[in-house]
């Protein structure tokens, strides 16, 4: 039986959890636009912050430590909560959070169908949405 905690903002449809990921080292307007657009896709936006070693491997050595980046992102209005990703296994956090939607930034190098398939193989059926490029 459903409870109000299981319902979306309209009180009728199921609650939709959206997840997005990133380094979020030096916050800029593009980050804000990404988070605002991702938040529009559901009722709850959970942001997974890349660990320092993942950020260094994938992009660059972060200027801001991971816990500081997590706290800054979590303080932003569109964000319901921010969590640190897991070391080594990027999909473990998906298994834990069980999002309904993963929102990818326009420049994130992941293939939407490959991410959906990988998540499904780990027992999480979801939709991957590519967000548009922010032009400010």
Coordinates of N, CA and C in Angstrom, one line a residue:
X1 N 0.8 -1.2 0.0 CA 0.0 0.0 0.0 C 0.9 1.2 0.0
X2 N 0.5 2.2 -0.8 CA 1.3 3.5 -0.9 C 1.1 4.4 0.3
X3 N 2.1 5.1 0.7 CA 2.0 6.1 1.7 C 2.2 7.5 1.0
X4 N 2.0 8.6 1.6 CA 2.3 9.9 1.0 C 3.7 10.0 0.7
X5 N 4.6 9.3 1.4 CA 6.0 9.4 1.1 C 6.4 8.8 -0.2
X6 N 5.5 7.9 -0.7 CA 5.7 7.2 -2.0 C 5.2 8.0 -3.2
X7 N 4.5 9.1 -2.9 CA 3.8 9.8 -3.9 C 4.6 11.0 -4.4
X8 N 4.4 11.4 -5.6 CA 5.1 12.6 -6.2 C 4.5 13.9 -5.6
X9 N 5.0 15.0 -6.2 CA 4.6 16.3 -5.7 C 3.1 16.5 -5.9
X10 N 2.5 15.9 -6.9 CA 1.1 16.1 -7.2 C 0.2 15.2 -6.3
X11 N 0.8 14.4 -5.5 CA 0.1 13.5 -4.6 C -0.6 12.4 -5.2
X12 N -0.5 12.2 -6.5 CA -1.2 11.1 -7.2 C -0.2 10.1 -7.9
X13 N 0.8 10.5 -8.5 CA 1.7 9.6 -9.2 C 2.8 9.2 -8.3
X14 N 3.6 8.1 -8.6 CA 4.7 7.7 -7.8 C 5.8 8.7 -7.7
X15 N 6.5 8.7 -6.6 CA 7.7 9.6 -6.4 C 8.7 9.2 -7.4
X16 N 9.3 10.2 -8.0 CA 10.4 10.0 -9.0 C 11.7 10.6 -8.5
X17 N 12.7 9.7 -8.3 CA 14.0 10.1 -7.9 C 14.9 10.2 -9.1
X18 N 15.6 11.4 -9.2 CA 16.5 11.7 -10.3 C 17.9 11.8 -9.7
X19 N 18.8 11.2 -10.4 CA 20.2 11.2 -10.0 C 21.1 11.9 -11.1
X20 N 22.0 12.7 -10.7 CA 23.0 13.2 -11.6 C 24.4 13.1 -10.9
X21 N 25.4 13.2 -11.7 CA 26.8 13.1 -11.2 C 27.7 14.1 -11.7
X22 N 28.8 14.3 -11.0 CA 29.8 15.3 -11.5 C 30.8 15.5 -10.5
X23 N 31.8 16.3 -10.9 CA 32.9 16.7 -10.0 C 32.5 17.9 -9.2
X24 N 31.9 18.9 -9.9 CA 31.5 20.2 -9.3 C 32.6 20.8 -8.5
X25 N 33.7 21.0 -9.1 CA 34.9 21.5 -8.4 C 34.8 23.0 -8.2
X26 N 34.7 23.8 -9.2 CA 34.5 25.2 -9.1 C 33.1 25.5 -9.7
X27 N 32.1 25.7 -8.8 CA 30.7 25.8 -9.3 C 30.6 27.0 -10.2
X28 N 29.8 26.8 -11.3 CA 29.6 27.9 -12.3 C 28.2 27.8 -12.8
X29 N 27.7 28.8 -13.6 CA 26.3 28.8 -14.0 C 25.9 27.5 -14.8
X30 N 26.8 26.9 -15.5 CA 26.5 25.7 -16.2 C 26.1 24.6 -15.2
X31 N 26.8 24.5 -14.1 CA 26.4 23.5 -13.0 C 25.0 23.8 -12.5
X32 N 24.7 25.1 -12.3 CA 23.4 25.5 -11.7 C 22.3 25.1 -12.7
X33 N 22.5 25.4 -14.0 CA 21.6 25.0 -15.1 C 21.4 23.5 -15.1
X34 N 22.4 22.7 -15.0 CA 22.3 21.3 -15.0 C 21.4 20.8 -13.9
X35 N 21.7 21.3 -12.7 CA 20.9 20.9 -11.5 C 19.5 21.3 -11.6
X36 N 19.2 22.5 -12.1 CA 17.8 23.0 -12.2 C 17.1 22.1 -13.2
X37 N 17.7 21.8 -14.4 CA 17.0 21.0 -15.4 C 16.8 19.6 -14.9
X38 N 17.8 19.0 -14.2 CA 17.7 17.7 -13.7 C 16.6 17.6 -12.6
X39 N 16.5 18.6 -11.8 CA 15.4 18.7 -10.7 C 14.0 18.7 -11.3
X40 N 13.9 19.3 -12.5 CA 12.6 19.3 -13.2 C 12.0 18.0 -13.6
X41 N 12.9 17.0 -13.7 CA 12.6 15.6 -14.2 C 11.8 14.8 -13.1
X42 N 11.9 15.2 -11.9 CA 11.3 14.4 -10.8 C 11.0 15.2 -9.6
X43 N 10.8 14.4 -8.5 CA 10.5 15.0 -7.2 C 11.7 15.2 -6.3
X44 N 12.7 14.4 -6.5 CA 13.9 14.4 -5.6 C 15.1 14.4 -6.5
X45 N 16.1 15.2 -6.3 CA 17.3 15.2 -7.0 C 18.5 14.8 -6.1
X46 N 19.1 13.7 -6.4 CA 20.3 13.3 -5.6 C 21.5 13.4 -6.5
X47 N 22.5 14.1 -6.0 CA 23.7 14.4 -6.8 C 24.8 13.6 -6.2
X48 N 25.4 12.8 -7.1 CA 26.6 12.0 -6.7 C 27.9 12.8 -7.1
X49 N 28.6 13.1 -6.1 CA 29.9 13.9 -6.2 C 31.0 12.9 -6.4
X50 N 31.8 13.2 -7.5 CA 33.0 12.3 -7.8 C 34.0 12.4 -6.6
X51 N 34.6 11.3 -6.3 CA 35.7 11.3 -5.3 C 36.9 12.0 -5.9
X52 N 37.7 12.5 -5.0 CA 38.9 13.2 -5.5 C 39.7 12.3 -6.5
X53 N 40.0 11.1 -6.2 CA 40.8 10.2 -7.1 C 40.1 10.0 -8.4
X54 N 38.8 9.9 -8.4 CA 38.0 9.7 -9.7 C 38.1 10.9 -10.5
X55 N 37.9 12.1 -9.9 CA 38.0 13.4 -10.6 C 39.4 13.5 -11.2
X56 N 40.4 13.2 -10.5 CA 41.8 13.3 -11.0 C 42.0 12.4 -12.2
X57 N 41.4 11.2 -12.1 CA 41.6 10.2 -13.2 C 40.8 10.6 -14.4
X58 N 39.6 11.1 -14.2 CA 38.7 11.4 -15.4 C 38.9 12.8 -15.9
X59 N 39.2 13.8 -15.1 CA 39.3 15.2 -15.5 C 40.6 15.9 -15.1
X60 N 40.7 16.2 -13.8 CA 41.8 16.9 -13.3 C 41.8 16.8 -11.8
X61 N 43.0 17.1 -11.2 CA 43.0 17.1 -9.7 C 42.1 18.2 -9.2
X62 N 41.2 17.9 -8.4 CA 40.2 18.9 -7.9 C 40.9 19.9 -7.0
X63 N 40.5 21.1 -7.1 CA 41.0 22.2 -6.2 C 40.3 22.2 -4.9
X64 N 39.0 21.8 -4.9 CA 38.2 21.7 -3.7 C 38.1 20.3 -3.2
X65 N 38.4 20.0 -2.0 CA 38.2 18.6 -1.5 C 36.8 18.0 -1.6
X66 N 36.7 16.7 -1.8 CA 35.4 16.1 -2.1 C 34.3 16.4 -1.1
X67 N 34.6 16.4 0.2 CA 33.5 16.7 1.2 C 33.1 18.1 1.1
X68 N 34.0 19.1 0.8 CA 33.6 20.5 0.6 C 32.7 20.6 -0.6
X69 N 33.1 19.9 -1.7 CA 32.3 19.9 -2.9 C 30.9 19.4 -2.7
X70 N 30.8 18.3 -1.9 CA 29.5 17.7 -1.6 C 28.7 18.6 -0.8
X71 N 29.2 19.3 0.2 CA 28.5 20.2 1.0 C 28.0 21.4 0.2
X72 N 28.8 21.9 -0.7 CA 28.4 23.1 -1.5 C 27.3 22.7 -2.4
X73 N 27.3 21.6 -3.1 CA 26.3 21.2 -4.0 C 25.0 20.9 -3.2
X74 N 25.1 20.2 -2.0 CA 23.9 19.9 -1.3 C 23.2 21.2 -0.8
X75 N 23.9 22.3 -0.7 CA 23.3 23.6 -0.2 C 22.6 24.3 -1.3
X76 N 22.7 23.8 -2.5 CA 22.0 24.5 -3.7 C 20.5 24.1 -3.7
X77 N 19.7 25.1 -4.0 CA 18.2 24.9 -4.0 C 17.7 23.7 -4.7
X78 N 18.1 23.4 -5.9 CA 17.5 22.3 -6.7 C 17.8 20.9 -6.1
X79 N 18.8 20.9 -5.2 CA 19.4 19.6 -4.8 C 18.7 19.1 -3.5
X80 N 18.2 17.9 -3.5 CA 17.6 17.3 -2.3 C 18.7 16.8 -1.4
X81 N 19.7 16.1 -2.0 CA 20.8 15.7 -1.2 C 22.0 15.4 -2.1
X82 N 23.2 15.5 -1.6 CA 24.4 15.1 -2.3 C 25.1 14.1 -1.5
X83 N 25.7 13.1 -2.3 CA 26.4 12.0 -1.7 C 27.7 11.8 -2.4
X84 N 28.7 11.3 -1.8 CA 30.0 10.9 -2.4 C 29.8 9.6 -3.1
X85 N 30.4 9.5 -4.3 CA 30.4 8.2 -5.0 C 31.3 7.2 -4.4
X86 N 31.2 6.0 -4.8 CA 32.0 4.9 -4.3 C 33.4 4.9 -5.0
X87 N 34.3 4.4 -4.4 CA 35.7 4.3 -5.0 C 35.6 3.0 -5.8
X88 N 36.1 3.1 -7.1 CA 36.3 2.0 -7.9 C 35.0 1.5 -8.7
X89 N 33.9 1.3 -8.0 CA 32.7 0.8 -8.6 C 31.7 1.9 -8.8
X90 N 31.6 2.5 -9.9 CA 30.8 3.7 -10.2 C 29.3 3.3 -10.1
X91 N 28.9 2.0 -10.4 CA 27.5 1.7 -10.4 C 27.0 1.2 -9.0
X92 N 27.8 1.0 -8.1 CA 27.3 0.6 -6.7 C 26.4 1.6 -6.2
X93 N 26.7 2.9 -6.4 CA 25.8 4.0 -5.8 C 24.4 3.9 -6.5
X94 N 24.4 3.5 -7.7 CA 23.1 3.4 -8.5 C 22.3 2.3 -7.8
X95 N 22.9 1.2 -7.5 CA 22.2 0.1 -6.8 C 21.7 0.5 -5.4
X96 N 22.4 1.4 -4.7 CA 21.9 1.8 -3.4 C 20.8 2.9 -3.5
X97 N 21.0 3.8 -4.4 CA 20.0 4.9 -4.6 C 18.7 4.6 -5.3
X98 N 18.9 3.6 -6.3 CA 17.8 3.2 -7.1 C 17.0 4.3 -7.7
X99 N 17.7 5.2 -8.5 CA 17.0 6.3 -9.1 C 16.0 5.8 -10.2
X100 N 15.1 6.6 -10.6 CA 14.2 6.3 -11.7 C 14.8 6.9 -13.0
X101 N 15.5 8.0 -12.8 CA 16.1 8.7 -13.9 C 17.5 9.0 -13.6
X102 N 18.5 8.9 -14.5 CA 19.8 9.4 -14.4 C 19.9 10.6 -15.5
X103 N 20.2 11.8 -15.0 CA 20.3 12.9 -15.9 C 21.8 13.2 -16.2
X104 N 22.2 13.1 -17.5 CA 23.5 13.3 -17.9 C 23.7 14.7 -18.5
X105 N 24.8 15.4 -18.1 CA 25.1 16.7 -18.7 C 25.4 16.5 -20.2
X106 N 25.3 17.5 -21.0 CA 25.5 17.5 -22.4 C 26.9 17.0 -22.8
X107 N 27.9 17.2 -21.9 CA 29.2 16.9 -22.2 C 29.8 15.7 -21.5
X108 N 28.9 15.0 -20.7 CA 29.4 13.8 -20.1 C 29.5 12.7 -21.1
X109 N 30.6 11.9 -21.0 CA 31.0 11.0 -22.1 C 30.3 9.7 -22.1
X110 N 29.3 9.5 -21.3 CA 28.6 8.2 -21.2 C 27.5 8.1 -22.3
X111 N 27.4 6.9 -22.8 CA 26.3 6.6 -23.8 C 25.0 6.2 -23.0
X112 N 23.9 6.8 -23.3 CA 22.7 6.6 -22.6 C 22.3 5.2 -22.5
X113 N 22.2 4.5 -23.7 CA 21.7 3.1 -23.8 C 22.7 2.2 -23.0
X114 N 24.0 2.5 -23.1 CA 24.9 1.6 -22.4 C 24.8 1.7 -20.8
X115 N 24.5 3.0 -20.4 CA 24.3 3.2 -18.9 C 23.0 2.5 -18.5
X116 N 21.9 2.6 -19.3 CA 20.7 1.9 -19.0 C 20.9 0.4 -18.9
X117 N 21.6 -0.1 -19.9 CA 21.8 -1.6 -19.9 C 22.7 -2.0 -18.7
X118 N 23.7 -1.3 -18.4 CA 24.6 -1.6 -17.2 C 23.7 -1.6 -15.9
X119 N 22.9 -0.6 -15.8 CA 22.1 -0.5 -14.6 C 21.1 -1.6 -14.5
X120 N 20.5 -2.0 -15.6 CA 19.5 -3.1 -15.7 C 20.2 -4.4 -15.3
X121 N 21.4 -4.6 -15.8 CA 22.1 -5.8 -15.5 C 22.4 -5.9 -14.0
X122 N 22.4 -4.8 -13.3 CA 22.6 -4.8 -11.8 C 21.3 -4.6 -11.1
X123 N 20.2 -4.9 -11.8 CA 18.9 -4.9 -11.1 C 18.2 -3.6 -10.9
X124 N 18.6 -2.5 -11.6 CA 18.0 -1.2 -11.5 C 17.5 -0.8 -12.9
X125 N 16.2 -0.8 -13.1 CA 15.6 -0.3 -14.3 C 15.4 1.2 -14.2
X126 N 15.9 1.9 -15.1 CA 15.8 3.4 -15.1 C 15.9 3.9 -16.5
X127 N 15.7 5.2 -16.6 CA 15.8 5.9 -17.9 C 16.9 6.9 -17.8
X128 N 17.7 7.0 -18.8 CA 18.8 8.0 -18.8 C 18.4 9.1 -19.8
X129 N 18.5 10.3 -19.3 CA 18.2 11.5 -20.0 C 19.4 12.4 -20.2
X130 N 19.6 12.8 -21.5 CA 20.7 13.7 -21.8 C 20.2 15.2 -21.7
X131 N 20.7 16.0 -20.8 CA 20.3 17.4 -20.7 C 20.9 18.3 -21.7
X132 N 20.2 19.3 -22.1 CA 20.8 20.2 -23.1 C 22.0 21.1 -22.6
X133 N 22.7 21.6 -23.6 CA 23.8 22.5 -23.3 C 23.3 23.8 -22.8
X134 N 23.9 24.3 -21.8 CA 23.5 25.6 -21.2 C 24.2 26.7 -21.9
X135 N 23.5 27.6 -22.4 CA 24.1 28.8 -23.1 C 23.6 30.0 -22.2
X136 N 24.5 30.7 -21.6 CA 24.1 31.8 -20.7 C 24.5 33.1 -21.0

